[in-house]
mmCIF file of C-alpha atoms in Angstrom:
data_model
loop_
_atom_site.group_PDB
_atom_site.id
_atom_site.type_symbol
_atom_site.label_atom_id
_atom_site.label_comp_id
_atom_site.label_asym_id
_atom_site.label_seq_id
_atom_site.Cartn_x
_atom_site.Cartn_y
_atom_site.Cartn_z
ATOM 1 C CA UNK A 265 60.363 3.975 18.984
ATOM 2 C CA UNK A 266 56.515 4.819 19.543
ATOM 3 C CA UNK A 267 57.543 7.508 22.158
ATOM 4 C CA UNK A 268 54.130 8.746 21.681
ATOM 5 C CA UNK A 269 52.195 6.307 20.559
ATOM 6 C CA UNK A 270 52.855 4.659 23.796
ATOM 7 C CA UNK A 271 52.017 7.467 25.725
ATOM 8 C CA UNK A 272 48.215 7.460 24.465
ATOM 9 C CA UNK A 273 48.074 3.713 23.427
ATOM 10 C CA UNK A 274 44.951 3.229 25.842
ATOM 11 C CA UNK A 275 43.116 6.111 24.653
ATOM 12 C CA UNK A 276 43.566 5.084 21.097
ATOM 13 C CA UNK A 277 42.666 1.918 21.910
ATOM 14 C CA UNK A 278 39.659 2.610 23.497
ATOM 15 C CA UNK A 279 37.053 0.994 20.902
ATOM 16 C CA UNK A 280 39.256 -2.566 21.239
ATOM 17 C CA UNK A 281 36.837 -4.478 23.578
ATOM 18 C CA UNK A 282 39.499 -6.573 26.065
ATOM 19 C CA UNK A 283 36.513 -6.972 27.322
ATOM 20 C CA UNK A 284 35.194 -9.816 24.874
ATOM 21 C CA UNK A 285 38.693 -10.778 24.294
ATOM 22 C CA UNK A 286 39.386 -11.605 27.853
ATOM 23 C CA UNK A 287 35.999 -14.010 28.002
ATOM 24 C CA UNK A 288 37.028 -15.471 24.904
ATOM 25 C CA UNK A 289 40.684 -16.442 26.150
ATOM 26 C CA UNK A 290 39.615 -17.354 29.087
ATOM 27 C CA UNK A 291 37.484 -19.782 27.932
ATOM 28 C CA UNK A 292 40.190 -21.519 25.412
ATOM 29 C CA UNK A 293 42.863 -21.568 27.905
ATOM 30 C CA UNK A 294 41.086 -23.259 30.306
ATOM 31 C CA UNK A 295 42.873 -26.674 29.792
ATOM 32 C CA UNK A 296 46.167 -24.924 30.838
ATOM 33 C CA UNK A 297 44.413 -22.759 33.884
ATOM 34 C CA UNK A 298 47.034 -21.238 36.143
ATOM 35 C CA UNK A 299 50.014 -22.691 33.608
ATOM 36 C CA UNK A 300 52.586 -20.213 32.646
ATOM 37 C CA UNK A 301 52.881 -18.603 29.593
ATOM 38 C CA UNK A 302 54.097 -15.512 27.276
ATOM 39 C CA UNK A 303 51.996 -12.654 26.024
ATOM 40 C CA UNK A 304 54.016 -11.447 22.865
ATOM 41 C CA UNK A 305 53.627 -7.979 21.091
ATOM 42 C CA UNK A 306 52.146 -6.991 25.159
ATOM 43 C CA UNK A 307 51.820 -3.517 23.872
ATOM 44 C CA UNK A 308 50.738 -1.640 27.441
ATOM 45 C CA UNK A 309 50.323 -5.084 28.861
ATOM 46 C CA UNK A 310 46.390 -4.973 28.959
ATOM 47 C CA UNK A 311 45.778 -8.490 28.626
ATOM 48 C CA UNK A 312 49.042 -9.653 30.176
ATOM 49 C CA UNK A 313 47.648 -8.402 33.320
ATOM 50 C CA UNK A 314 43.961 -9.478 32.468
ATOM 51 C CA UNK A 315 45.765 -12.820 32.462
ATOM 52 C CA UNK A 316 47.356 -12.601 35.595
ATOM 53 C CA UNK A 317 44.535 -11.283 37.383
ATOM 54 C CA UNK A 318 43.047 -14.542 36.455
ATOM 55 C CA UNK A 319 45.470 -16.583 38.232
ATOM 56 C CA UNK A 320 48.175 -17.270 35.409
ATOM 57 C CA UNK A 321 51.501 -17.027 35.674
ATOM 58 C CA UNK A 322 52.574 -14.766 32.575
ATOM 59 C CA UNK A 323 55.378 -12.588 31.551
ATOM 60 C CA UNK A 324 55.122 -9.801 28.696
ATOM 61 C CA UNK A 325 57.053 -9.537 25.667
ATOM 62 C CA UNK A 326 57.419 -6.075 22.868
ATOM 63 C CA UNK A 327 59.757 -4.694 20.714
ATOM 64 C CA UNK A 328 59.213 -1.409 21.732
ATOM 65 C CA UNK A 329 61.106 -0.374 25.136
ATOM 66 C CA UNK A 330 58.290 2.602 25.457
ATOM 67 C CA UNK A 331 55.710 0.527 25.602
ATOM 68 C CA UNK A 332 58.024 -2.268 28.125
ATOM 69 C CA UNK A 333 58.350 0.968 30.701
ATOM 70 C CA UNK A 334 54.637 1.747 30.264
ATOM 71 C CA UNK A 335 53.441 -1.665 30.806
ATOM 72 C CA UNK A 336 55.516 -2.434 33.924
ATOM 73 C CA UNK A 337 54.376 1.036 35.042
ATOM 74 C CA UNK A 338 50.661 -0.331 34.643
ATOM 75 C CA UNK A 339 51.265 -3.334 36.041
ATOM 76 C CA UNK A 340 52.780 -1.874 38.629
ATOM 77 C CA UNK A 341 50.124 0.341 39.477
ATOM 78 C CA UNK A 342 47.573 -2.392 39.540
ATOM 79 C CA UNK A 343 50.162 -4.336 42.083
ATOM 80 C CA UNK A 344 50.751 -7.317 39.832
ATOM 81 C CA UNK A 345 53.665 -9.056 39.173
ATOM 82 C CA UNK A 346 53.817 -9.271 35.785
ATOM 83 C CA UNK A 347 57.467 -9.204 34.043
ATOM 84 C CA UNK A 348 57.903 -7.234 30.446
ATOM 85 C CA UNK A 349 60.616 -8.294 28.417
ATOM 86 C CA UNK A 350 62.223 -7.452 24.917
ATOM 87 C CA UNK A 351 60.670 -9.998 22.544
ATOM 88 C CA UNK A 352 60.780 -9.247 19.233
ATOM 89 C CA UNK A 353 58.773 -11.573 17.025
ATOM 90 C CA UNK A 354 60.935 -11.100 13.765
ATOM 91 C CA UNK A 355 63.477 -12.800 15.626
ATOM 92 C CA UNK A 356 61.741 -14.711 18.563
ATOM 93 C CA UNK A 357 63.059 -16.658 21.251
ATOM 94 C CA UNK A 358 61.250 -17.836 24.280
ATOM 95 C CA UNK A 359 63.768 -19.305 27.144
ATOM 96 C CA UNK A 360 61.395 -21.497 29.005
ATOM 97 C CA UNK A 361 58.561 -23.997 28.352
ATOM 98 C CA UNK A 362 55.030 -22.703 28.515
ATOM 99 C CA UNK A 363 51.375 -23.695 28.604
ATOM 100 C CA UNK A 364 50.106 -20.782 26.655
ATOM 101 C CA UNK A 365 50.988 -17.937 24.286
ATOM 102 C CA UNK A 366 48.756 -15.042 23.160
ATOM 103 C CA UNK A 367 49.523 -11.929 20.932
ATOM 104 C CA UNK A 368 46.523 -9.448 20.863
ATOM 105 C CA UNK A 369 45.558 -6.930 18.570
ATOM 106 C CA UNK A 370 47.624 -7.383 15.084
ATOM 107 C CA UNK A 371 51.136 -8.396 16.925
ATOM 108 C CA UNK A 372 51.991 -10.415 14.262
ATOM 109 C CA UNK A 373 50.993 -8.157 11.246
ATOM 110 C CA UNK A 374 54.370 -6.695 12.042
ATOM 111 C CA UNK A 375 55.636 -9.847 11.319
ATOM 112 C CA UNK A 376 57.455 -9.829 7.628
ATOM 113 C CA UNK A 377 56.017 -12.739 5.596
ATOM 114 C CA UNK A 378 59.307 -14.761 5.542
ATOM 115 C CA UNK A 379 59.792 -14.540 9.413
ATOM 116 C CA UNK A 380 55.978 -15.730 10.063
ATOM 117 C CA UNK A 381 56.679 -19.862 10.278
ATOM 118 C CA UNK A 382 60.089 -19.771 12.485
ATOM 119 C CA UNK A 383 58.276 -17.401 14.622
ATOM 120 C CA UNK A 384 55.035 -20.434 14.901
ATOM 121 C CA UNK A 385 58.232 -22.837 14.790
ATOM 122 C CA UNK A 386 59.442 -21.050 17.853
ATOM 123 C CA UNK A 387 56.080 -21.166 19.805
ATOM 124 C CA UNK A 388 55.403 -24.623 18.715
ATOM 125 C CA UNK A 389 58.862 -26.070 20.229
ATOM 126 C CA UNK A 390 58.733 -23.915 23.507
ATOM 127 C CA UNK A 391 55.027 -25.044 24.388
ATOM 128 C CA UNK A 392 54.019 -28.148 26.404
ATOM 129 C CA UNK A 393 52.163 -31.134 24.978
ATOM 130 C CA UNK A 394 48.608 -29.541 24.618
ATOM 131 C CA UNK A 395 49.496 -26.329 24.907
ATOM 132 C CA UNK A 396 47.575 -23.283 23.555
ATOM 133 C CA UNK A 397 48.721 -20.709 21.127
ATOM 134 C CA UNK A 398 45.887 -17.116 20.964
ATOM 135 C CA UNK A 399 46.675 -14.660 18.338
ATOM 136 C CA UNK A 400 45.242 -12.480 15.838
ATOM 137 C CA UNK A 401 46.104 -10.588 12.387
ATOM 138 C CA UNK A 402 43.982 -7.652 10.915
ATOM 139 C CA UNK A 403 43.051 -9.424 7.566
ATOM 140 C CA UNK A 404 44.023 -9.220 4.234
ATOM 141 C CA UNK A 405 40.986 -7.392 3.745
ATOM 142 C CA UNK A 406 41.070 -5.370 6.044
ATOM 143 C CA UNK A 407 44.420 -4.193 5.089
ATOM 144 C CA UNK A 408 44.132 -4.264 1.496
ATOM 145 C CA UNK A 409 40.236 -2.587 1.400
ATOM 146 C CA UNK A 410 39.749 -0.756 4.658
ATOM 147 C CA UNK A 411 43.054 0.635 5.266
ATOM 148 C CA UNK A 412 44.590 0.507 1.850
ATOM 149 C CA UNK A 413 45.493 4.080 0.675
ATOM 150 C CA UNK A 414 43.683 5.801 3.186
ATOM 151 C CA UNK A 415 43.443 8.616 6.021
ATOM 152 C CA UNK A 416 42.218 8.538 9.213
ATOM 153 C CA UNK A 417 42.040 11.169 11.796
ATOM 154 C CA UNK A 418 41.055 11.932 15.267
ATOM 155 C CA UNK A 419 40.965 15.192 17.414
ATOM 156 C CA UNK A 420 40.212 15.703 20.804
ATOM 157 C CA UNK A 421 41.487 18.589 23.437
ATOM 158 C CA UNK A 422 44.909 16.992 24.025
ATOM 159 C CA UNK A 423 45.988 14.970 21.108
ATOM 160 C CA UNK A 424 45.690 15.059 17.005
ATOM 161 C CA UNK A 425 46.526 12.501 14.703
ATOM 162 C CA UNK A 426 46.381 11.608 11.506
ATOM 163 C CA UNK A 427 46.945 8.591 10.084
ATOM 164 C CA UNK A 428 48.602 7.968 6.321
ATOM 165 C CA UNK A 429 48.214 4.628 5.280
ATOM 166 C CA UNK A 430 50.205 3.842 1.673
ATOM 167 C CA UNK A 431 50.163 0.336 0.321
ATOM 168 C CA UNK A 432 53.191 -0.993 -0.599
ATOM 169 C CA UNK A 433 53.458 -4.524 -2.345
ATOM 170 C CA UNK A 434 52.536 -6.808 0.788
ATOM 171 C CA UNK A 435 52.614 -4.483 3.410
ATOM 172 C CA UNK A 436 51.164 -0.982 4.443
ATOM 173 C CA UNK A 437 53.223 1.330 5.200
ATOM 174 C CA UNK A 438 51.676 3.748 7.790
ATOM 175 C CA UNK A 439 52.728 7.019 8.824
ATOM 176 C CA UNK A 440 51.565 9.159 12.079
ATOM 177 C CA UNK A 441 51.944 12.795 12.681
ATOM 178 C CA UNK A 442 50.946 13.611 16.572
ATOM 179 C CA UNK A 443 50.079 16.999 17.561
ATOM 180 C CA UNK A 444 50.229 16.987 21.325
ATOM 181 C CA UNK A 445 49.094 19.739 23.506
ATOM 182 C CA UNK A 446 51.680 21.495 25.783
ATOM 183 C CA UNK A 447 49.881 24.753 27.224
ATOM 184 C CA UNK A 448 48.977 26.819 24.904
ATOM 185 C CA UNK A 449 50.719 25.435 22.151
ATOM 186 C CA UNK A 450 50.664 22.015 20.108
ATOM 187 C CA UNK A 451 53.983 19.854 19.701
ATOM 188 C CA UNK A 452 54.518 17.902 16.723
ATOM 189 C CA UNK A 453 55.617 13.708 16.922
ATOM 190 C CA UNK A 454 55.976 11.937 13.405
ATOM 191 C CA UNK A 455 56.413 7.787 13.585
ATOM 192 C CA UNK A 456 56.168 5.532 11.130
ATOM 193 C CA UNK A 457 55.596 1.657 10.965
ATOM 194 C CA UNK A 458 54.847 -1.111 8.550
ATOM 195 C CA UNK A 459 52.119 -3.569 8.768
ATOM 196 C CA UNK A 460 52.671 -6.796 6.566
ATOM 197 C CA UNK A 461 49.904 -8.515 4.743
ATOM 198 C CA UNK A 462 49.165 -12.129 5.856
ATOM 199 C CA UNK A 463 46.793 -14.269 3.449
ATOM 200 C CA UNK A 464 44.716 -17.147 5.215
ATOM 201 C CA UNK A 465 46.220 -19.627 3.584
ATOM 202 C CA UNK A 466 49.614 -18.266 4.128
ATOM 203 C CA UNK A 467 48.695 -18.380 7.921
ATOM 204 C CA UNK A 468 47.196 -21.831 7.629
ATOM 205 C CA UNK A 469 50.397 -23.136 5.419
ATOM 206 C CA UNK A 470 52.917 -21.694 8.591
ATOM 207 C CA UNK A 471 50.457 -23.558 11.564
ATOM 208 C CA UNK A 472 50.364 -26.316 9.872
ATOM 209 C CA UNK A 473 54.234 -26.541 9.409
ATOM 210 C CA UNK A 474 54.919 -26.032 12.567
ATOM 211 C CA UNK A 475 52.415 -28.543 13.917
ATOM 212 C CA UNK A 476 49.714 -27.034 15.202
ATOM 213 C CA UNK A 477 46.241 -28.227 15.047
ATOM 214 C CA UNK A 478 43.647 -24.795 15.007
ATOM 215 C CA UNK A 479 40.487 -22.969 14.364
ATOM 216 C CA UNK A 480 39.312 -19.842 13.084
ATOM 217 C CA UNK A 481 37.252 -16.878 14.106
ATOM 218 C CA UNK A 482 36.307 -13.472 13.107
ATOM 219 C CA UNK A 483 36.664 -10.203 15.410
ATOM 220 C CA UNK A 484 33.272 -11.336 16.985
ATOM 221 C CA UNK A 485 34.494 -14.777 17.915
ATOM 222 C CA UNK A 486 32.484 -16.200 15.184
ATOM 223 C CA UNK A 487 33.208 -18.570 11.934
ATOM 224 C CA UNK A 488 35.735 -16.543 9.870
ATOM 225 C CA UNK A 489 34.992 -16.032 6.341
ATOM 226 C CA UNK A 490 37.601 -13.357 4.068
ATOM 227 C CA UNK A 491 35.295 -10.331 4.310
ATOM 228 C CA UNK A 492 35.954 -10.358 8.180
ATOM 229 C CA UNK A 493 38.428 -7.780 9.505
ATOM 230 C CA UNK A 494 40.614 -9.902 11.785
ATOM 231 C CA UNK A 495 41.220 -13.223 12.051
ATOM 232 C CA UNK A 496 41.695 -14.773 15.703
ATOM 233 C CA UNK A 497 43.443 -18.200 15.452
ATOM 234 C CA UNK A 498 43.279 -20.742 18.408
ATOM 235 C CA UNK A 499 45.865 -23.563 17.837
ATOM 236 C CA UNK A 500 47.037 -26.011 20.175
ATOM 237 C CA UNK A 501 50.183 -28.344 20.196
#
């Protein structure tokens, strides 16, 4: 699963600005500073180490055992200890109390609709009193207008993708086809993956459920509206 997605994650990931993202989580976990906490759908573990390098006590959680063995290798490299666990969010179960839980980057548009409030349920019953809950879904919009039907592409010396999105009822069903360089000849990879459509309300119906108080933002950390591509949630216990 995602043998070689995982192997380029970064590098197609290199317009995501952590950058911002890290400022901005920083900022609304600073009630729980230093607390420990869970990271879920850690993909390479980019802001599971951000977190750690910031004094928190964190361990990573994916679905995918490429991308577990590629972020230990990266935490590893940056000599952090930062733990990467299976976690996988359609069935979720967190073992100890926490202070804080984020999921970057669309984690829980891979999340089927029915499986969306016992996963919040889950988060709300292993966090602390006042404890902080960061995560993000690529809009309905987004997925619905921007992605929808469509093909993407990119090509550099190395790697080729392209990118087959089909819409399918509440979800899009997206298919890769990687050409990867080996010498002098190109090696084909074909995944395949689902992304589920979340509506706000369907969002704000499971946090509120499960018992959260929360706001809203847009991918620039500004007042969400439904044209916006993402929608970054901060809730709190």
């Amino acid at each position: 699963m995602y043998e070689i997605l995982a192997k380029y994650y970064d590098d197609l990931m290199d317009d995501f600005d952590y950058d911002a993202y890290e400022k901005f989580a920083l900022e609304n976990l600073k009630d729980v500073w230093g607390g420990f906490g869970y990271d879920l759908a850690s993909g390479s573990g980019e802001m599971a180490i951000r977190l750690k390098r910031n004094g928190f006590k964190v361990v990573g959680g994916d679905v995918s055992p490429e991308m577990l063995e590629k972020a230990t290798e990266k935490a590893r490299k940056a000599r952090l200890d930062v733990p990467f666990v299976f976690s996988d969010l359609n069935d979720l179960h967190l073992e100890k109390k926490c202070d804080f839980v984020t999921a970057v980057c669309d984690g829980f548009n891979y999340v089927k609709g029915k499986n969306l409030a016992a996963a919040f349920n889950e988060i709300y019953s292993a966090l602390n009193d006042g404890g902080i809950f960061i995560f993000d879904v690529s809009s309905a919009n987004k997925l619905e207008n921007v992605l929808g039907n469509n093909l993407f592409y990119e090509d550099d010396e190395n790697l080729t993708y392209l990118w087959q999105n089909t819409k399918k009822g509440e979800k899009i069903k997206m298919d890769l086809t990687f050409f990867e360089r080996d010498g002098d000849v190109y090696r084909r990879f074909d995944e395949s993956e689902s992304q589920y459509i979340h509506k706000t309300k369907d969002v704000e119906s499971a946090l509120t459920a499960a018992g959260f108080s929360y706001r809203f933002f847009n991918e620039k950390f500004k007042k969400f509206t439904e044209r916006c591509n993402r929608l970054i949630v901060v809730a709190k216990k």
